[in-house]
PDB file of C-alpha atoms in Angstrom:
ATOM      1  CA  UNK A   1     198.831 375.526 152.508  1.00 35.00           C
ATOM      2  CA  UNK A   2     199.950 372.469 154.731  1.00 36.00           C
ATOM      3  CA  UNK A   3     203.859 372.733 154.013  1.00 36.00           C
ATOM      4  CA  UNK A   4     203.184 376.914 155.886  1.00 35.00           C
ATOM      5  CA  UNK A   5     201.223 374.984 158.735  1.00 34.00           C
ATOM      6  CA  UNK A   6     204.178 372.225 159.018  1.00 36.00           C
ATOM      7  CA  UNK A   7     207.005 374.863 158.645  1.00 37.00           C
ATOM      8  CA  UNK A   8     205.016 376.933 161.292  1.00 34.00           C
ATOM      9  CA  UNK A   9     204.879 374.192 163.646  1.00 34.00           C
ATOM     10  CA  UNK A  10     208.407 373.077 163.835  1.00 33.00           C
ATOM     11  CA  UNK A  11     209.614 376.733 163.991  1.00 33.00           C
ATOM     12  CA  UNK A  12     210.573 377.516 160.388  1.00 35.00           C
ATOM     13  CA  UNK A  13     210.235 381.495 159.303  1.00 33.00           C
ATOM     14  CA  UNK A  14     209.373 382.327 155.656  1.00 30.00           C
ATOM     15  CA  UNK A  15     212.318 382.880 153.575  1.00 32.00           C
ATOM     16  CA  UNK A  16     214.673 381.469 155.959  1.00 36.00           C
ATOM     17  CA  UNK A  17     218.505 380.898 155.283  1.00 36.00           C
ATOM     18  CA  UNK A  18     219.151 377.648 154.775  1.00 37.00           C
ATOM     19  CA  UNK A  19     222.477 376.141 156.872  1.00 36.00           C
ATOM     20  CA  UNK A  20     224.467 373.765 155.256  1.00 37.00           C
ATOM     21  CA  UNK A  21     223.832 371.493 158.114  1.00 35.00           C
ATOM     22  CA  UNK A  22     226.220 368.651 159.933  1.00 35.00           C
ATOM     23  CA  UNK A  23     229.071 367.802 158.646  1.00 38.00           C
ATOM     24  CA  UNK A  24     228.320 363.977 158.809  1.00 44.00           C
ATOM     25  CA  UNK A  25     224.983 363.620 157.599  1.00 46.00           C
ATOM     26  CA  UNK A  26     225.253 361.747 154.250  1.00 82.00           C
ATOM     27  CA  UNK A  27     222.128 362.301 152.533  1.00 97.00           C
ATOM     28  CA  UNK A  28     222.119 366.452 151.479  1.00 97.00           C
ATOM     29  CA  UNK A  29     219.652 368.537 149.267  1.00 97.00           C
ATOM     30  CA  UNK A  30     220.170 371.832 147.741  1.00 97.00           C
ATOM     31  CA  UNK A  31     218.775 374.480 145.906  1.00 96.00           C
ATOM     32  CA  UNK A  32     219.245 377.640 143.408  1.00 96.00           C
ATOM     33  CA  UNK A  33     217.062 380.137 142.528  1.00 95.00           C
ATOM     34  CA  UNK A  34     218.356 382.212 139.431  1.00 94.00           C
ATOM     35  CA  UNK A  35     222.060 383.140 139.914  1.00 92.00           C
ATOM     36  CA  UNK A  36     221.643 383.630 143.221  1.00 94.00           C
ATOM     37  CA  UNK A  37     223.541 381.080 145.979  1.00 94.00           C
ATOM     38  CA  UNK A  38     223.836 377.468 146.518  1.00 95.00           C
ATOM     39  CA  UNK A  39     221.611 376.391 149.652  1.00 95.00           C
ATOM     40  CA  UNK A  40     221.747 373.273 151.102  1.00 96.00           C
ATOM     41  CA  UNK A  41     220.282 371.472 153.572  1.00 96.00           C
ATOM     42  CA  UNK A  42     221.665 368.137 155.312  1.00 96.00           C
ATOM     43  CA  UNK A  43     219.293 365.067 156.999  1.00 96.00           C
ATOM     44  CA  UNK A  44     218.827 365.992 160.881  1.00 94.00           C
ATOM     45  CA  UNK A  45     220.128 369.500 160.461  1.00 95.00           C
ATOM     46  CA  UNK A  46     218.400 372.927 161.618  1.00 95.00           C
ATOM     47  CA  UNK A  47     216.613 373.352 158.271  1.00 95.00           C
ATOM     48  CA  UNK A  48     215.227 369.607 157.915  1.00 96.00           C
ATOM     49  CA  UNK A  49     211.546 369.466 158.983  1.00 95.00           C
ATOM     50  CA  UNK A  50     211.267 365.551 158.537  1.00 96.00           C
ATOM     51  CA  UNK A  51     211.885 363.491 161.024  1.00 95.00           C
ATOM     52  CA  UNK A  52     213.014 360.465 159.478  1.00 95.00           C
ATOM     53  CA  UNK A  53     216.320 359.168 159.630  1.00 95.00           C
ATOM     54  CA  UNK A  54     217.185 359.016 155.739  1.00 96.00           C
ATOM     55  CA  UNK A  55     214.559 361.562 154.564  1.00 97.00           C
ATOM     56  CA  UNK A  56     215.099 365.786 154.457  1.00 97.00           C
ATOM     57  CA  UNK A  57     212.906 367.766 153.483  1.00 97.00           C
ATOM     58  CA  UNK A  58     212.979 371.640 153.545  1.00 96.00           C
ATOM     59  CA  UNK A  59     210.960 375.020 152.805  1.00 93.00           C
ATOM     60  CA  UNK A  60     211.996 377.387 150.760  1.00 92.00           C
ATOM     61  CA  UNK A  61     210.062 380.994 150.064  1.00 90.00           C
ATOM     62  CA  UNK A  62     210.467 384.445 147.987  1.00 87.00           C
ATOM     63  CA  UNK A  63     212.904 385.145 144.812  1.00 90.00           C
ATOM     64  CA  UNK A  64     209.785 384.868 142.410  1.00 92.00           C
ATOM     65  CA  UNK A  65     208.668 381.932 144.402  1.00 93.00           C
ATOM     66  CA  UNK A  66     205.221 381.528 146.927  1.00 92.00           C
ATOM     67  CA  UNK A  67     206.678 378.745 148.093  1.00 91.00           C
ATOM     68  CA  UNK A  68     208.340 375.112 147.283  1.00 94.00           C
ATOM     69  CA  UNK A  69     209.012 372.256 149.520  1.00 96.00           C
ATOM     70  CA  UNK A  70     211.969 370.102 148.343  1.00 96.00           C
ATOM     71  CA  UNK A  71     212.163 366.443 150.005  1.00 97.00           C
ATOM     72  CA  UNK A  72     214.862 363.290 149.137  1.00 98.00           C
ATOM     73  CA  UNK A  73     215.205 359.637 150.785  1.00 98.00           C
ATOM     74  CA  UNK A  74     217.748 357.284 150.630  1.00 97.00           C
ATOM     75  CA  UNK A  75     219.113 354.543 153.582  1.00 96.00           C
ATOM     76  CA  UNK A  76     217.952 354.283 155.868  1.00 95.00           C
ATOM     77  CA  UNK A  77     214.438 355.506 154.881  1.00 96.00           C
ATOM     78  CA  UNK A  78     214.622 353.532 151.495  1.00 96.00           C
ATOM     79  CA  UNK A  79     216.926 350.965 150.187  1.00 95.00           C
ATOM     80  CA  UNK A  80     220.252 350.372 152.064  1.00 95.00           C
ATOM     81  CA  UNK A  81     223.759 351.251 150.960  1.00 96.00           C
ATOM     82  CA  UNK A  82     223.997 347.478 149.192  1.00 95.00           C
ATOM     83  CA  UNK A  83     220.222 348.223 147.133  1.00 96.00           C
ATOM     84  CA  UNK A  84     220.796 352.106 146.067  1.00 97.00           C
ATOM     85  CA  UNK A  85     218.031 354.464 146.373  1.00 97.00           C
ATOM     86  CA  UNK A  86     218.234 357.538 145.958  1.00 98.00           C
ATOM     87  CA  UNK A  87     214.413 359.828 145.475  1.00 98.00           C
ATOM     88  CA  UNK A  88     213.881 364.037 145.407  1.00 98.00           C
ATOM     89  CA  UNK A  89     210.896 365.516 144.778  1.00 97.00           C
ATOM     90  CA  UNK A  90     209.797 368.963 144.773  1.00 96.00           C
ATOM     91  CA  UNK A  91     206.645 371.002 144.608  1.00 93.00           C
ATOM     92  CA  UNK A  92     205.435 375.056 145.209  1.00 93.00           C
ATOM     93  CA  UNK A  93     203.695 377.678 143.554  1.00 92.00           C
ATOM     94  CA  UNK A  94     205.489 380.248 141.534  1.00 92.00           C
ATOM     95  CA  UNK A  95     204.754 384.142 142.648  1.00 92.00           C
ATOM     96  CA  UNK A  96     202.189 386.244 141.238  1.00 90.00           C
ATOM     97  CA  UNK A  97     203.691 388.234 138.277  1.00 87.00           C
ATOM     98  CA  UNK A  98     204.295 388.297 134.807  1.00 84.00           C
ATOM     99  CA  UNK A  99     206.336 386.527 133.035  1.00 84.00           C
ATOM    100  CA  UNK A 100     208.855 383.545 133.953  1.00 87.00           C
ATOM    101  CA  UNK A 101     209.811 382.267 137.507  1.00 91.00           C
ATOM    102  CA  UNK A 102     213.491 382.351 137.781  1.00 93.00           C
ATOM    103  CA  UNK A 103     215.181 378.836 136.833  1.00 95.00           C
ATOM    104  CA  UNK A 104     215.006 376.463 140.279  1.00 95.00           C
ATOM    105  CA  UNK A 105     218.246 374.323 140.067  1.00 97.00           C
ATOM    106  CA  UNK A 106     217.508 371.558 143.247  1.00 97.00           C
ATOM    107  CA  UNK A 107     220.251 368.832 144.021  1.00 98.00           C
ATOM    108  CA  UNK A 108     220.242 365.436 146.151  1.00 98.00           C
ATOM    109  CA  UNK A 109     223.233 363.586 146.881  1.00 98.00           C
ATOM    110  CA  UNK A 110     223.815 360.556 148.939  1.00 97.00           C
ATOM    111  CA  UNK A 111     227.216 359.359 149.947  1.00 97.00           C
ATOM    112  CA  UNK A 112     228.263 355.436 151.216  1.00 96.00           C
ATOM    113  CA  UNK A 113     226.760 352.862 148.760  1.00 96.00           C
ATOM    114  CA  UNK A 114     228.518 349.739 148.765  1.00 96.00           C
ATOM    115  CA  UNK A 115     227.795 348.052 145.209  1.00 95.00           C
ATOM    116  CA  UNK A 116     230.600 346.633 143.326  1.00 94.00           C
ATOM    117  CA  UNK A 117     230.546 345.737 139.569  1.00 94.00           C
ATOM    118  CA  UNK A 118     228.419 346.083 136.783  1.00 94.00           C
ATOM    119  CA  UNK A 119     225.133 347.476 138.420  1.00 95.00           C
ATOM    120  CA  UNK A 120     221.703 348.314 136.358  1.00 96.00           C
ATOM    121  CA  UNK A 121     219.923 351.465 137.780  1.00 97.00           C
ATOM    122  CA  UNK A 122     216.200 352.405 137.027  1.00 97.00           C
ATOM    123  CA  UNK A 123     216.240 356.619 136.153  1.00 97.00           C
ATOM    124  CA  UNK A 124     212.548 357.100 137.042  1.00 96.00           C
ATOM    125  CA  UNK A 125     211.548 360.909 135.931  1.00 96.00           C
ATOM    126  CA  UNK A 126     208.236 362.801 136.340  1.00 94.00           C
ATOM    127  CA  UNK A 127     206.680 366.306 135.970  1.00 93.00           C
ATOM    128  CA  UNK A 128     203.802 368.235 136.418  1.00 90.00           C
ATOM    129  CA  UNK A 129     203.726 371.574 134.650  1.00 82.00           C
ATOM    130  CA  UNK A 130     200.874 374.000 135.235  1.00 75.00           C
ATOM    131  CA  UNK A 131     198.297 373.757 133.054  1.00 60.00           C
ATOM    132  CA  UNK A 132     198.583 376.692 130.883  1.00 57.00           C
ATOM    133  CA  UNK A 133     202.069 377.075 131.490  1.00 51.00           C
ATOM    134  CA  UNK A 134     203.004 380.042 128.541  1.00 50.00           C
ATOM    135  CA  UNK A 135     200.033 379.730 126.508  1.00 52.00           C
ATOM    136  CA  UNK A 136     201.148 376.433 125.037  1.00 47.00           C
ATOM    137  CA  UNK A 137     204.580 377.881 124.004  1.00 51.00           C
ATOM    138  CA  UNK A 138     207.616 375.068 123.984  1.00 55.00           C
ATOM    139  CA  UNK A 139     209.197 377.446 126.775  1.00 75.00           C
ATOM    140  CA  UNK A 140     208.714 375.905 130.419  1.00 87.00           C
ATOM    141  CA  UNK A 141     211.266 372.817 130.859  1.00 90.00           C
ATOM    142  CA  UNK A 142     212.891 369.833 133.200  1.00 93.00           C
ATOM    143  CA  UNK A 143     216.138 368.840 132.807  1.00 96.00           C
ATOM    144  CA  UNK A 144     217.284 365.777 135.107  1.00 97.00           C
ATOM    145  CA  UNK A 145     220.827 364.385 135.128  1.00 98.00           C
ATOM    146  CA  UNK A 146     221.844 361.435 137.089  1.00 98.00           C
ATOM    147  CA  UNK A 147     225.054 360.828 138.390  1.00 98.00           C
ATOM    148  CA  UNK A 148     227.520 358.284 139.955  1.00 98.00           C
ATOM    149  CA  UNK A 149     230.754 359.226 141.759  1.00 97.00           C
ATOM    150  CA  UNK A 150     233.223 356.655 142.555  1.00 97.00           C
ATOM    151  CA  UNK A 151     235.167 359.051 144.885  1.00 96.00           C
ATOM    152  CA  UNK A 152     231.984 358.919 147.230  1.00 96.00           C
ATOM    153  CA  UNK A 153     231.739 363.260 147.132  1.00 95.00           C
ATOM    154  CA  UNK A 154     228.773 364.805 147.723  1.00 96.00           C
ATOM    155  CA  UNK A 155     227.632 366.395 144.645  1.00 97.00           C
ATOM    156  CA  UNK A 156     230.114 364.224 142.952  1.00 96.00           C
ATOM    157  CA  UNK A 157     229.825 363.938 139.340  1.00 96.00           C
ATOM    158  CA  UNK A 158     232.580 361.349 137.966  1.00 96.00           C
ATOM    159  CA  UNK A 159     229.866 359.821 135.876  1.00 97.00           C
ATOM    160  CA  UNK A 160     226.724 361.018 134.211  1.00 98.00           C
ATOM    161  CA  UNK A 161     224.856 357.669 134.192  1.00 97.00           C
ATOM    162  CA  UNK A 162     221.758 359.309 132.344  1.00 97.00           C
ATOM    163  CA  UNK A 163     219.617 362.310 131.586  1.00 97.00           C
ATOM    164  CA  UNK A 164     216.161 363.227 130.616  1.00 96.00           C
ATOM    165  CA  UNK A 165     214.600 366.793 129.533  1.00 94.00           C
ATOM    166  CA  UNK A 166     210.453 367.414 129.554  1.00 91.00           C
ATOM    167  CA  UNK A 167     209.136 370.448 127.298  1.00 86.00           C
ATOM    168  CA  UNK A 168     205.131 372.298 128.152  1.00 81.00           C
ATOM    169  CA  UNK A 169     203.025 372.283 125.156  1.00 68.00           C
ATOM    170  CA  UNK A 170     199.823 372.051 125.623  1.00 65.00           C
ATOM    171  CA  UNK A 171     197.531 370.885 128.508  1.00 59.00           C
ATOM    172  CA  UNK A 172     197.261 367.524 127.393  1.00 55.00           C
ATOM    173  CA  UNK A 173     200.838 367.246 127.833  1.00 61.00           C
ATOM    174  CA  UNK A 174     200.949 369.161 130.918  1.00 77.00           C
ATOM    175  CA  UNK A 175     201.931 365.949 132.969  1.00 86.00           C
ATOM    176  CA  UNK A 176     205.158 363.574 131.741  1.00 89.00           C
ATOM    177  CA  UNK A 177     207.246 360.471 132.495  1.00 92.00           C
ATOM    178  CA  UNK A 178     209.660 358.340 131.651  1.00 93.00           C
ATOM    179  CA  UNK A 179     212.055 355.228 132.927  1.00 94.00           C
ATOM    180  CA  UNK A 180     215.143 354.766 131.718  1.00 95.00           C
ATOM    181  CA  UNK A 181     217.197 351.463 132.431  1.00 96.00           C
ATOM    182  CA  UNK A 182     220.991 352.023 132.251  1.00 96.00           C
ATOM    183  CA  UNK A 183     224.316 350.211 133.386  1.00 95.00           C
ATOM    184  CA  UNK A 184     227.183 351.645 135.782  1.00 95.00           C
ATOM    185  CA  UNK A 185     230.436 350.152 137.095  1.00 95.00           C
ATOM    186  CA  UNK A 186     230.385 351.162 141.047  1.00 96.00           C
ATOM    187  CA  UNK A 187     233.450 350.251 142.419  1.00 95.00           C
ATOM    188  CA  UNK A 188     231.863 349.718 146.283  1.00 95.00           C
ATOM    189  CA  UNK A 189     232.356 353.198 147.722  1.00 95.00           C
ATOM    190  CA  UNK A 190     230.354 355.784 146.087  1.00 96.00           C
ATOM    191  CA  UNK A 191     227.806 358.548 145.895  1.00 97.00           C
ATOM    192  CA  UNK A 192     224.761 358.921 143.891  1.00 98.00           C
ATOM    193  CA  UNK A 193     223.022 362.580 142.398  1.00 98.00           C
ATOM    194  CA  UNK A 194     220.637 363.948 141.068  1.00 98.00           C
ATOM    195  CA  UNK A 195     219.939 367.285 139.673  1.00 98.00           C
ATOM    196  CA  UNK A 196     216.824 368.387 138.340  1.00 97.00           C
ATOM    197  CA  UNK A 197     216.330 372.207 136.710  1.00 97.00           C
ATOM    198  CA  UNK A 198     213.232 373.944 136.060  1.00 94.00           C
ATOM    199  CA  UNK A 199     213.118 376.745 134.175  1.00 92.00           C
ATOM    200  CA  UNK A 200     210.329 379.132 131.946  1.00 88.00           C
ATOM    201  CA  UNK A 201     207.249 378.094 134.834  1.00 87.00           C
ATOM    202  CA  UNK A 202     204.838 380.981 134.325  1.00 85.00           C
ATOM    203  CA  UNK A 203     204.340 383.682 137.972  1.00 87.00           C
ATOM    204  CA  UNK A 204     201.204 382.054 139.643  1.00 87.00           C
ATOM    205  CA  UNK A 205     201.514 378.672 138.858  1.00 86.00           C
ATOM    206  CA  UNK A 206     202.277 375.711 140.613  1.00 88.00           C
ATOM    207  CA  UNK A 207     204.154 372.556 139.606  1.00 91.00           C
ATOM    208  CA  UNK A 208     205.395 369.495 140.989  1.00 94.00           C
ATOM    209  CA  UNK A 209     208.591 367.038 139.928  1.00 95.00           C
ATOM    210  CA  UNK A 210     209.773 364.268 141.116  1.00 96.00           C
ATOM    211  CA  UNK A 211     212.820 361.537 140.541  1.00 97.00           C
ATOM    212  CA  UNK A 212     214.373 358.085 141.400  1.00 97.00           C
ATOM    213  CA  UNK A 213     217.533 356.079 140.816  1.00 97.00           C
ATOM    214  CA  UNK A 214     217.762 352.795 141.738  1.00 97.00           C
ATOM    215  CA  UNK A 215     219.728 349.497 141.536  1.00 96.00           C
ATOM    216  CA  UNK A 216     217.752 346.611 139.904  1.00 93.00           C
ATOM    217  CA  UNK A 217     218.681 343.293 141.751  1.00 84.00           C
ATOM    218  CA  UNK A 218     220.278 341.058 139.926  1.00 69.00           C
ATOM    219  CA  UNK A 219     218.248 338.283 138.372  1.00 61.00           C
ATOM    220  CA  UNK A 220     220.298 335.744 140.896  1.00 41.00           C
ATOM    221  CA  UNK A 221     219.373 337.856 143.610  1.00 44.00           C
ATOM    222  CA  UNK A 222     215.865 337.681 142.848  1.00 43.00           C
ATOM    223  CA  UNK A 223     216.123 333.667 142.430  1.00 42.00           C
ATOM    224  CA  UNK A 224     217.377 333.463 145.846  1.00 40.00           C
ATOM    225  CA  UNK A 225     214.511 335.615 146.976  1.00 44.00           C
ATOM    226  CA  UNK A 226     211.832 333.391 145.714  1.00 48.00           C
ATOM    227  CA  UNK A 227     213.720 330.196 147.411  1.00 45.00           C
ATOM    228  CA  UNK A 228     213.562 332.061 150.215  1.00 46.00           C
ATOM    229  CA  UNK A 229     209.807 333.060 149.962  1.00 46.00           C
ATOM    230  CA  UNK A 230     209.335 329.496 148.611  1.00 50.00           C
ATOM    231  CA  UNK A 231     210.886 327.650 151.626  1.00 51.00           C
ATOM    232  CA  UNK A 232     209.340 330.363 153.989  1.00 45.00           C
ATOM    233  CA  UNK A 233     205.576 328.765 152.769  1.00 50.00           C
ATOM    234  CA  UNK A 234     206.828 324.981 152.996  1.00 43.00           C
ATOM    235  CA  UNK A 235     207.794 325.678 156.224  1.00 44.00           C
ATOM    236  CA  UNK A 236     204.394 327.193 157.163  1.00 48.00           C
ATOM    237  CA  UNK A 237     202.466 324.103 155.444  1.00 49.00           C
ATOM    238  CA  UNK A 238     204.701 321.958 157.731  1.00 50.00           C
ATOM    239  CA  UNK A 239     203.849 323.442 160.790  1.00 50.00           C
ATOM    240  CA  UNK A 240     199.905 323.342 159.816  1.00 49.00           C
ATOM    241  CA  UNK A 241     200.328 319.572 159.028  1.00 50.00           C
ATOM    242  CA  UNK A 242     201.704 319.208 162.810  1.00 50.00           C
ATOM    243  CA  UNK A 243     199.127 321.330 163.992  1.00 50.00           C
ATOM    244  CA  UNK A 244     196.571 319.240 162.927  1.00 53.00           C
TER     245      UNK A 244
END
């Protein structure tokens, strides 16, 4: 139970209300449980426990749920508004019970990227159902979506850029991945989302998901990087040669 010990330690209660945070934080996370309200939670606001400029992370509790910890990076914490990056991940326990958790929708958004043009982005998408999630039955699911907004909104969706959807059925499959490699047309001032809904996780269990979208540099880009590495160990030689 680390995520109670951290929560306790910076002064989060159990089942808090989550505040939408400041108004000029970029990167944002939110959650639903069920039907019930949209939370959210901004980087460097009340409800963020991490530190980290570019990282928020927050702690959620009750509504058929022990617990779940939801967490995204972007810039400055990873990437920079030129490179898009944009990770969430999420993990908890569902309450003890029968039957089904409510559905968790959880959101992360991050505003400012500066790419222009034809851009490839790596959709990187991973779950970890219970083991023994509903006896085997083709019931507990993840559904990801990926977006990109040219109007640079938070929570923007101008442009589904890709999707994914994980079924339970079976232990052996209790743990699933996949990359997808797509193409988008930023036009230098946008946001990026993602959305990620679980639904049909059995009371008692835990679970774990996590995603990424990212540019892929351009094979000139990476050229120039290896000149640059190149040169960086020519230069080094040199300066041993003088040395000696």
């Amino acid at each position: 139970m680390k995520f109670k010990t951290a929560a306790a330690a910076l002064g989060l209660g159990l089942g808090m209300a989550v505040s939408a945070g400041t108004a000029d934080a970029a990167l944002v996370i939110s959650y639903q449980i069920g039907g019930g309200a949209v939370s959210s939670c901004a980087d460097g606001a009340a409800c963020d426990f991490n530190t980290i400029e570019g990282a928020v992370s927050t702690f959620v509790t009750g509504a058929g749920y022990n617990f779940f910890i939801e967490t995204a990076q972007s810039y400055p914490a990873v990437g920079s508004q030129a490179m898009p990056v944009l990770r969430m991940a999420v993990e908890g326990n569902t309450a003890p019970g029968t039957g089904d958790a409510p559905t968790l929708r959880l959101m992360a958004t991050q505003t400012g990227f500066t790419t222009l043009g034809t851009t490839p982005f790596d959709l990187a998408s991973t779950v970890n159902f219970p083991a023994f999630a509903d006896n085997g039955a083709l019931q507990a699911t993840a559904t990801y979506s990926y977006y990109l907004d040219n109007s640079n909104t938070e929570f923007g969706t101008g442009m589904q850029i890709g999707s994914e959807s994980f079924a339970y059925n079976g232990i052996l499959t209790s743990a699933q991945s996949t990359n997808q490699l797509v193409s988008a047309n930023p036009d230098g001032s946008f946001s990026l989302t993602s959305m990620l809904v679980l639904s049909g996780i059995d009371r008692g269990r835990g679970f774990s998901a996590n995603s990424v979208v990212s540019a892929v540099p351009e094979p000139a880009s990476l050229a120039l990087l290896g000149m640059g590495l190149l040169g960086l160990g020519m230069t080094r030689r040199a300066g041993r040669r003088k040395a000696a």
